[in-house]
PDB file of C-alpha atoms in Angstrom:
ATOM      1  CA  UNK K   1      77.692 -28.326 -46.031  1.00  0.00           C
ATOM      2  CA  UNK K   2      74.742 -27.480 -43.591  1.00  0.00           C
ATOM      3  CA  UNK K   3      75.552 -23.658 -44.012  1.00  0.00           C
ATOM      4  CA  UNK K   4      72.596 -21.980 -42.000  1.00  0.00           C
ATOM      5  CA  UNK K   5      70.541 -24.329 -39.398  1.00  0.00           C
ATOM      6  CA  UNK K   6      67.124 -23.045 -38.042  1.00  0.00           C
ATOM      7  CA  UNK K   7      64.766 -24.960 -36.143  1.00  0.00           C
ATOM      8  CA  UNK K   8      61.455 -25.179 -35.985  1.00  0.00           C
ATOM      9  CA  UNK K   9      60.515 -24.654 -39.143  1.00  0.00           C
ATOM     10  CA  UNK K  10      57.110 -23.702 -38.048  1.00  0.00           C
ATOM     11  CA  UNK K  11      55.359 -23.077 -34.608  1.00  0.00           C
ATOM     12  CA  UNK K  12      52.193 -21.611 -33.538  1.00  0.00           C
ATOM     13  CA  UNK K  13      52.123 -19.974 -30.031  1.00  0.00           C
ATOM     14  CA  UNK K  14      49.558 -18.067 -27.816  1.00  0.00           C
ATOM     15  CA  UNK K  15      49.876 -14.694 -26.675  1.00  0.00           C
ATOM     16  CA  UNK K  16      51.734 -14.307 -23.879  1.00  0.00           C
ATOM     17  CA  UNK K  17      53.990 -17.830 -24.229  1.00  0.00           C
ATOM     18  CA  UNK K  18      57.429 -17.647 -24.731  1.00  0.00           C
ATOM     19  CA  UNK K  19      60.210 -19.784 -27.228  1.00  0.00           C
ATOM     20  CA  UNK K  20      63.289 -19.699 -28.525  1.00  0.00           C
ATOM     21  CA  UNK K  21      64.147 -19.727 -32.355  1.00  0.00           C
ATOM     22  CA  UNK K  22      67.491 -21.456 -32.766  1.00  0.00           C
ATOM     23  CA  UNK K  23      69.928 -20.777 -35.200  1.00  0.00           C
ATOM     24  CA  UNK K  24      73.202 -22.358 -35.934  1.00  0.00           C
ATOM     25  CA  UNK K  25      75.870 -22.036 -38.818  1.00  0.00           C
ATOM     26  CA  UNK K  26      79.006 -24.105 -39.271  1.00  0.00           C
ATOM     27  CA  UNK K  27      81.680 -21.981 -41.388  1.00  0.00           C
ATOM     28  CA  UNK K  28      82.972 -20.155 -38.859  1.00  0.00           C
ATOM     29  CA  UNK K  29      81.365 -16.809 -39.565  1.00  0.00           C
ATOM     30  CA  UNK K  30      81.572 -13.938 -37.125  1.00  0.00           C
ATOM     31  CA  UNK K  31      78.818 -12.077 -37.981  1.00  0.00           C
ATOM     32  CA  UNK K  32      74.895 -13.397 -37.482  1.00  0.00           C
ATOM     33  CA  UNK K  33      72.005 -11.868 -38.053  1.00  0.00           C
ATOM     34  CA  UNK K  34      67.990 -11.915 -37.360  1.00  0.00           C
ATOM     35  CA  UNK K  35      65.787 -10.671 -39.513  1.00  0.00           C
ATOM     36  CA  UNK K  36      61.768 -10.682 -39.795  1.00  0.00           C
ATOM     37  CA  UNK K  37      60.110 -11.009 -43.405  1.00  0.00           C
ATOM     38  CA  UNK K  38      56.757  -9.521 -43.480  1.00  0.00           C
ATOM     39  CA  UNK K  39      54.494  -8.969 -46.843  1.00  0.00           C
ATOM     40  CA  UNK K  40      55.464  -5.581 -48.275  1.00  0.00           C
ATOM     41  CA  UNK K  41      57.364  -4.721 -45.553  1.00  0.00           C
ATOM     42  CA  UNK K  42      60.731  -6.991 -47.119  1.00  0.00           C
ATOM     43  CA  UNK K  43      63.183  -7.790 -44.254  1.00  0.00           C
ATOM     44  CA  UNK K  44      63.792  -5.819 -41.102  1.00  0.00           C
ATOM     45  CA  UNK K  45      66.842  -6.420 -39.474  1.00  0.00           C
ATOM     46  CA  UNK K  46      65.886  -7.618 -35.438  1.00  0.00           C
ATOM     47  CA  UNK K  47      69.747  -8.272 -33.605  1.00  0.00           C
ATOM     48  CA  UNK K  48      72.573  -9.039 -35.197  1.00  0.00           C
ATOM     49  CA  UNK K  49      76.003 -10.040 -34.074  1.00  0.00           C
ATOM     50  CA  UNK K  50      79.490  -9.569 -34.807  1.00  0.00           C
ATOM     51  CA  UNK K  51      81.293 -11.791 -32.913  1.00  0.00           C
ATOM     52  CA  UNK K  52      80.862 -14.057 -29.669  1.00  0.00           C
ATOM     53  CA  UNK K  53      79.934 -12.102 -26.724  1.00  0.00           C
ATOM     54  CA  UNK K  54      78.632  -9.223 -28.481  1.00  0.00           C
ATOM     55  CA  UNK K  55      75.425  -8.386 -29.798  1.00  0.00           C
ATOM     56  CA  UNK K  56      73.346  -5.343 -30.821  1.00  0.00           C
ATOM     57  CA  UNK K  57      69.883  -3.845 -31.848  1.00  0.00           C
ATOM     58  CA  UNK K  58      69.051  -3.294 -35.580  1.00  0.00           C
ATOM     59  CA  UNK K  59      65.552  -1.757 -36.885  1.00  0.00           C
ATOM     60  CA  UNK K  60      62.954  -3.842 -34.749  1.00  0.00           C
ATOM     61  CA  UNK K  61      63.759  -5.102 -31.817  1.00  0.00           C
ATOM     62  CA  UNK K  62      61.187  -4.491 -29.270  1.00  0.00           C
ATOM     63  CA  UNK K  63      60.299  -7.738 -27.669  1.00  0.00           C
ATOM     64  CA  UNK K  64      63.509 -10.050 -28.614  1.00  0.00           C
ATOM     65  CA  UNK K  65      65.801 -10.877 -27.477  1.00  0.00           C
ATOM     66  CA  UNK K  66      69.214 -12.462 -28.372  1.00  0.00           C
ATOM     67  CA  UNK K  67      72.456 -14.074 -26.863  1.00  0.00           C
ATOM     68  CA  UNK K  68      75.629 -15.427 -28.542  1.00  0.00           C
ATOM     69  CA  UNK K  69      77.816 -17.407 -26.126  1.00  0.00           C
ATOM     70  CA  UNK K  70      79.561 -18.911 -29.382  1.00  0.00           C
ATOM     71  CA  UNK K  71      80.247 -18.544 -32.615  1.00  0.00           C
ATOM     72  CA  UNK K  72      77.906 -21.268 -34.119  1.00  0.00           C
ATOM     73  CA  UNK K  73      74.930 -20.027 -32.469  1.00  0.00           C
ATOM     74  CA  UNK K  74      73.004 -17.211 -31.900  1.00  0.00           C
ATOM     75  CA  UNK K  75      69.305 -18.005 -30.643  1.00  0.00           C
ATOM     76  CA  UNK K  76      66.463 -15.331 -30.822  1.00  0.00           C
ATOM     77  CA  UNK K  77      64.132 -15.389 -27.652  1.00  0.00           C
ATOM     78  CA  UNK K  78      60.714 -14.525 -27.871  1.00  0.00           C
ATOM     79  CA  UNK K  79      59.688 -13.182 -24.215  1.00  0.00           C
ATOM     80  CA  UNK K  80      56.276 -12.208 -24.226  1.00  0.00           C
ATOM     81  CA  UNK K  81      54.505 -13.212 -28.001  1.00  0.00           C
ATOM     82  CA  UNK K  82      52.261 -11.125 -29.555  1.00  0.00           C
ATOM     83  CA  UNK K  83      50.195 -11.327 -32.509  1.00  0.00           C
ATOM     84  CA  UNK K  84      52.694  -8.641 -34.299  1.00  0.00           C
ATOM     85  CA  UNK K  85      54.977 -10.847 -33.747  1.00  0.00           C
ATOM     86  CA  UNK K  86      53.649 -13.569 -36.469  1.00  0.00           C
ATOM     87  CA  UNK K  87      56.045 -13.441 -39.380  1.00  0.00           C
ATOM     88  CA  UNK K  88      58.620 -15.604 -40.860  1.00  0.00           C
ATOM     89  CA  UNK K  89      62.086 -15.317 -39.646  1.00  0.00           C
ATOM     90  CA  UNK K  90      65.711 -15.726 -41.159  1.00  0.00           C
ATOM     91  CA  UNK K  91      68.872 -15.857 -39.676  1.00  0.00           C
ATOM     92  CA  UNK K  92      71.426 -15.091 -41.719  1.00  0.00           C
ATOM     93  CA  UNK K  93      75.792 -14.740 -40.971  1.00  0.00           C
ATOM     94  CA  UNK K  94      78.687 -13.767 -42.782  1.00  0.00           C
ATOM     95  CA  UNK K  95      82.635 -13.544 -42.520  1.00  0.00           C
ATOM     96  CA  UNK K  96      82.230 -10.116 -41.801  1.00  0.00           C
ATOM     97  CA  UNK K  97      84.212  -8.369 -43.934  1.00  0.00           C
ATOM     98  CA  UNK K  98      83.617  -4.719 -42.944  1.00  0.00           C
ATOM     99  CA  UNK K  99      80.601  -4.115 -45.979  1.00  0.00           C
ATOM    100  CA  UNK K 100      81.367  -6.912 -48.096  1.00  0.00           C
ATOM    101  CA  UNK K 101      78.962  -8.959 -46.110  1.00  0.00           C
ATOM    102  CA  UNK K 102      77.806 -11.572 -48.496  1.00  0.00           C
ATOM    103  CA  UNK K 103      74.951 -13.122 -46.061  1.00  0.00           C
ATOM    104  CA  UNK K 104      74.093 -16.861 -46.196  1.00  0.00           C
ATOM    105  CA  UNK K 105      70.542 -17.468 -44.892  1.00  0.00           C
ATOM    106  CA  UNK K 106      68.819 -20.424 -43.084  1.00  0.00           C
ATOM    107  CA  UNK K 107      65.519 -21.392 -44.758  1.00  0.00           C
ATOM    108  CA  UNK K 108      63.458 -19.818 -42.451  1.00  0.00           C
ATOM    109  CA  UNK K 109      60.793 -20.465 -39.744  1.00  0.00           C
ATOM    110  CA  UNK K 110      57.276 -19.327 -39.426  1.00  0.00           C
ATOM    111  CA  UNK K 111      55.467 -18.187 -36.367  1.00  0.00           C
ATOM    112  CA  UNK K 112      52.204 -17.824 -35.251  1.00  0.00           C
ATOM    113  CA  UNK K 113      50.582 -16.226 -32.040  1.00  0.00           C
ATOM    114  CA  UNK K 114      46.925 -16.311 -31.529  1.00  0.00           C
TER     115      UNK K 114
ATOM    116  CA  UNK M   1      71.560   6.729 -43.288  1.00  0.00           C
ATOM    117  CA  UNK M   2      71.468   4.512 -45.654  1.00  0.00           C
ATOM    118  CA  UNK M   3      68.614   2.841 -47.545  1.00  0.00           C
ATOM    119  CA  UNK M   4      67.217   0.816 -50.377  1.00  0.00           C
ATOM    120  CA  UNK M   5      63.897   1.917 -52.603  1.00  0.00           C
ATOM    121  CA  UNK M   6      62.423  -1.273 -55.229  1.00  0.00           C
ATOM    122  CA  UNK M   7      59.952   1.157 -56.880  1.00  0.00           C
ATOM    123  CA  UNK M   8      57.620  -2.176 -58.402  1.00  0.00           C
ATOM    124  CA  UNK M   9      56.104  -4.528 -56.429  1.00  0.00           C
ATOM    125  CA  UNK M  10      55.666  -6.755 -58.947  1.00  0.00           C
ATOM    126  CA  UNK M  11      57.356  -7.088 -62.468  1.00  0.00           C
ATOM    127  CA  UNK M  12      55.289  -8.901 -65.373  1.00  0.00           C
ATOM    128  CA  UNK M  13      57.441 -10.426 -68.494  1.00  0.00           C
ATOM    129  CA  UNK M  14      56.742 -12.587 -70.880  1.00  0.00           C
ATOM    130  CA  UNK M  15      59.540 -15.904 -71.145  1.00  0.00           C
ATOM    131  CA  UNK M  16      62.142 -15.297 -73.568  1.00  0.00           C
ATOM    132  CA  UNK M  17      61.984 -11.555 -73.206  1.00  0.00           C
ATOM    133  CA  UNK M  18      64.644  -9.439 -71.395  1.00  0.00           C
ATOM    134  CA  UNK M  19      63.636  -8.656 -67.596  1.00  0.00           C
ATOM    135  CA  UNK M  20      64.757  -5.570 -65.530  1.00  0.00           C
ATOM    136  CA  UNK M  21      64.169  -4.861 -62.037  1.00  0.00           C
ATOM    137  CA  UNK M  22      64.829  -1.683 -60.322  1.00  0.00           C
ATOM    138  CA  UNK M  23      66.511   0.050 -57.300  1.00  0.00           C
ATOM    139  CA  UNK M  24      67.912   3.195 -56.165  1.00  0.00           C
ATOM    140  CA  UNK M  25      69.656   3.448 -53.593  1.00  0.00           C
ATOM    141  CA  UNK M  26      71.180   6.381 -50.372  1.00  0.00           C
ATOM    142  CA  UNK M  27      74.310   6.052 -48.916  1.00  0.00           C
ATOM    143  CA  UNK M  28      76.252   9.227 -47.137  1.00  0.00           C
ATOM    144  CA  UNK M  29      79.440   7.493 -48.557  1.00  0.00           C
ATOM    145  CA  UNK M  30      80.098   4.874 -51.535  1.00  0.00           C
ATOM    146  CA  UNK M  31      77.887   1.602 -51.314  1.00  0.00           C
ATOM    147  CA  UNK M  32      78.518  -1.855 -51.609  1.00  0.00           C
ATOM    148  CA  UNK M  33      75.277  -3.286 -53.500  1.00  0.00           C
ATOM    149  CA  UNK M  34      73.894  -6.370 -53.775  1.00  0.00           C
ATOM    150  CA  UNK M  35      70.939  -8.948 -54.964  1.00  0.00           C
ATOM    151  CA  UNK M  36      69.577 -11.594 -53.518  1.00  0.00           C
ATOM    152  CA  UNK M  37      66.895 -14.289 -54.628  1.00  0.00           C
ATOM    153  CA  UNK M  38      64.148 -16.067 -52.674  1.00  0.00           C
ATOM    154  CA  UNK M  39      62.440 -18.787 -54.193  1.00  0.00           C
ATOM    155  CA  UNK M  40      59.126 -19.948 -52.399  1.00  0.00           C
ATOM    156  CA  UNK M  41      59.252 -21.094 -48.947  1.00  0.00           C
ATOM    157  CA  UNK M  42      63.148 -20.501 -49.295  1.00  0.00           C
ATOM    158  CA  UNK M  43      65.688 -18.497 -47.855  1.00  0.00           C
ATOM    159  CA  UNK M  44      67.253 -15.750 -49.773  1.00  0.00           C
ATOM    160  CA  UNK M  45      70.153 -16.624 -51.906  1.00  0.00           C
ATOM    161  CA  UNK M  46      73.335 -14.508 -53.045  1.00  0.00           C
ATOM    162  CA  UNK M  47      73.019 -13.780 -56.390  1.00  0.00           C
ATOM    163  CA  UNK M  48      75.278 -10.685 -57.363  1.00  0.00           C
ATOM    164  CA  UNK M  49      77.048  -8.195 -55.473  1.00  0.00           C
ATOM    165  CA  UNK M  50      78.813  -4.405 -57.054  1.00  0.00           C
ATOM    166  CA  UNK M  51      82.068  -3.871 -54.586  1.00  0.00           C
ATOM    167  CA  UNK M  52      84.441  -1.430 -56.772  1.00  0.00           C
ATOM    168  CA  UNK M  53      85.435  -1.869 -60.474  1.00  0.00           C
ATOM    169  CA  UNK M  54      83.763  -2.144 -63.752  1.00  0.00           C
ATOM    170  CA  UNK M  55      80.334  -1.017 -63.230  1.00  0.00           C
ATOM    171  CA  UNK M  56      78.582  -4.141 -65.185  1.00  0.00           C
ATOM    172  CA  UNK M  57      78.503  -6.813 -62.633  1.00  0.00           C
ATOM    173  CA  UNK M  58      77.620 -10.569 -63.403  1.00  0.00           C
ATOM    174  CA  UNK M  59      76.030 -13.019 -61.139  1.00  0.00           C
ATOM    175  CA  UNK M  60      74.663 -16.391 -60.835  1.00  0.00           C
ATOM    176  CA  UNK M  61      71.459 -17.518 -63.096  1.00  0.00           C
ATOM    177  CA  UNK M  62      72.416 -15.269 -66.208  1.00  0.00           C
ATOM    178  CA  UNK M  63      71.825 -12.444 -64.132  1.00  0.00           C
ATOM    179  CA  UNK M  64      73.613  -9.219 -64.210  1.00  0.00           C
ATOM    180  CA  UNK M  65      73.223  -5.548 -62.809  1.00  0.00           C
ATOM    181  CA  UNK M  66      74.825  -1.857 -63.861  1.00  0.00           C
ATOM    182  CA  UNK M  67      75.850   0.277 -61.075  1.00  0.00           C
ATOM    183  CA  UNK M  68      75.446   4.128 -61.525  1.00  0.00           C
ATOM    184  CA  UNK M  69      76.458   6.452 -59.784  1.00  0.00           C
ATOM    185  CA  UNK M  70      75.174   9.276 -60.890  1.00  0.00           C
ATOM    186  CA  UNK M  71      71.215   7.855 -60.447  1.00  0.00           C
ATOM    187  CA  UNK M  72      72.406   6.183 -57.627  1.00  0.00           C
ATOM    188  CA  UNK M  73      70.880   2.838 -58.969  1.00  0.00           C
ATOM    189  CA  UNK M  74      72.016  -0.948 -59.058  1.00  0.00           C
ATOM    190  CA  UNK M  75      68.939  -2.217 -61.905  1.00  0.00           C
ATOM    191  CA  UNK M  76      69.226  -6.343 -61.816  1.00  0.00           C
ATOM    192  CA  UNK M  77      69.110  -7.464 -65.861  1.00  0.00           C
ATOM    193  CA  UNK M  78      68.646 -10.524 -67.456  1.00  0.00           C
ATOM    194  CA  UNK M  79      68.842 -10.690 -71.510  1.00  0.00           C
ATOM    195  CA  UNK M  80      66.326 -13.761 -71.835  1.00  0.00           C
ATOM    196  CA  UNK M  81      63.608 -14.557 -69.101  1.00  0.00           C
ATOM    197  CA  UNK M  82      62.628 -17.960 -68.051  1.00  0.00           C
ATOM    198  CA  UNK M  83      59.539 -19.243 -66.004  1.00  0.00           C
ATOM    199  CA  UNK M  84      62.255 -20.822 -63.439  1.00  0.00           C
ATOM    200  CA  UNK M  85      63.023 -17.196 -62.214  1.00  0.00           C
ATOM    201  CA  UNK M  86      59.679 -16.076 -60.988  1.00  0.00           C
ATOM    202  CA  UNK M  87      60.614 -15.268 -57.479  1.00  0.00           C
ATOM    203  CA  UNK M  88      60.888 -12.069 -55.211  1.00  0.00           C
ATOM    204  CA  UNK M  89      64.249 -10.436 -55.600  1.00  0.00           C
ATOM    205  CA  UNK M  90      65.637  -8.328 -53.227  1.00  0.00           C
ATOM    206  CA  UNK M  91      68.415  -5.159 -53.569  1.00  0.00           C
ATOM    207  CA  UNK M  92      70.411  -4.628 -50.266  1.00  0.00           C
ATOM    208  CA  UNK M  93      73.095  -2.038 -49.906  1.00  0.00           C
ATOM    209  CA  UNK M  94      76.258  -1.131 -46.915  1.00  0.00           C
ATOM    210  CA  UNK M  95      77.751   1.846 -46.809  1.00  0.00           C
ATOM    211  CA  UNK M  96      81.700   1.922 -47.097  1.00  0.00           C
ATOM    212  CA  UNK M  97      82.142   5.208 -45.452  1.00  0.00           C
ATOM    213  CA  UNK M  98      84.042   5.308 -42.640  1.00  0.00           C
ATOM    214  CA  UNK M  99      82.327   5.323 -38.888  1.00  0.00           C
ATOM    215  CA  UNK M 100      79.065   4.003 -42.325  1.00  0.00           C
ATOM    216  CA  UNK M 101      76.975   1.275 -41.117  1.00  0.00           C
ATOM    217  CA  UNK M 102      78.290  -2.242 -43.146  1.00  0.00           C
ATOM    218  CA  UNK M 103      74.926  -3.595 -41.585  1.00  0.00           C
ATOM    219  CA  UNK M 104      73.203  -4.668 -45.077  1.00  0.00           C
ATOM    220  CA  UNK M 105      69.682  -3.165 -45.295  1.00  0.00           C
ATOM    221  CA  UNK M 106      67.266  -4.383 -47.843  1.00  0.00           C
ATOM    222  CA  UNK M 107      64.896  -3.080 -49.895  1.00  0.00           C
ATOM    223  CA  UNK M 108      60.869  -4.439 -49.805  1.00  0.00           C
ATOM    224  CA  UNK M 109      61.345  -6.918 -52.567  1.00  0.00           C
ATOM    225  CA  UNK M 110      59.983  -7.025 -55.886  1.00  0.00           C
ATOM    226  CA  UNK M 111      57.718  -9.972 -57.075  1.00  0.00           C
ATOM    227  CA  UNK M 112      59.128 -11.229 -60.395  1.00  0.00           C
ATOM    228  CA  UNK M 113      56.884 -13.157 -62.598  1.00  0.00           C
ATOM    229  CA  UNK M 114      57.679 -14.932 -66.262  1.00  0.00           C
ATOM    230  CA  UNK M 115      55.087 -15.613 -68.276  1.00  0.00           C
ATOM    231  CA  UNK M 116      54.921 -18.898 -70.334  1.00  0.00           C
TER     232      UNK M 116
END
């Protein structure tokens, strides 16, 4: 039962580097998600998913980018970092269910740029 | 479009008491509304969700939540507080209209604390 799988957990970058969050679920959901928690600002969606070889924008997604070449995994790509870009991030997925989209999260993983 | 207002940052109660924690809610059709928990250093976790039906919806923890309508609100209740369920809660809504975006969007959270 690993449900939601991010890695790292935490990593601190400089401006200007680039990485790759990972994110990986195992019950065969079709739709993913990446959202960005932020104090008072609650969660912004980033890119979300709903199926293998399609992906789209949601609220904030300026400077990420995403990819989802299967259904278990749907990494989120940091190009350029920037300082704005230090927040915690969640991926979350779902079955899909057109609106009864129950999402299961990962646990998170924290990023700073300097 | 659709979105989510949690008027309190932060809700104060003392353990034992009953807890209530508030949010409203735009849609251009009917919603789907839901709750979710997140515990320090945690993910969010499912807690309740209001699809169609009886307007009283129970979820995990004790927890529980009346949809209206007419105020366009989904209030998360509990009868009896307990220190375990200090955490930030979050209300997140989809809109069921047709051509609506199902694409959950969440409110800014709400800091729940129980006081011993």
């Amino acid at each position: 039962n690993a449900g939601v799988t991010q890695t790292p957990k935490f990593q601190v970058l400089k401006t200007g580097q680039s990485m790759t969050l990972q994110c990986a679920q195992d019950m065969n959901h079709e739709y993913m998600s990446w959202y960005r928690q932020d104090p008072g600002m609650g969660l912004r969606l980033i890119h979300y998913s709903v199926g293998a070889g399609i992906t789209d924008q949601g609220e904030v997604p300026n400077g990420y980018n995403v990819s989802r070449s299967t259904t278990e995994d749907f990494p989120l790509r940091l190009l350029s970092a920037a300082p704005s870009q230090t927040s915690v991030y969640f991926c979350a997925s779902s079955t899909g269910d057109r609106g009864v989209n129950v999402l299961t999260f990962g646990a998170g993983s924290r990023l700073t740029v300097l | 479009a659709q979105s989510v207002a949690q008027p309190e940052d932060q809700v104060n109660v003392a353990e034992g008491n009953p807890l209530t924690v508030k949010c409203t809610y735009s849609v251009s059709g009917n919603p789907y509304l839901f709750w979710y928990v997140q515990y320090p250093n945690r993910g969010l976790q499912f807690l309740l969700k209001y699809i169609t039906g009886d307007n009283l919806v129970k979820g995990s923890y004790g927890f529980e939540a009346e949809f209206n309508k007419s105020q366009t609100s989904f209030h998360l209740k509990k009868p009896s507080a307990l220190v375990s369920d200090s955490a930030l809660y979050f209300c997140a809504v989809s809109d069921r209209a047709s051509g609506g975006s199902y694409i959950p969007t969440f409110g800014r959270g709400t800091s729940l604390i129980v006081h011993p």
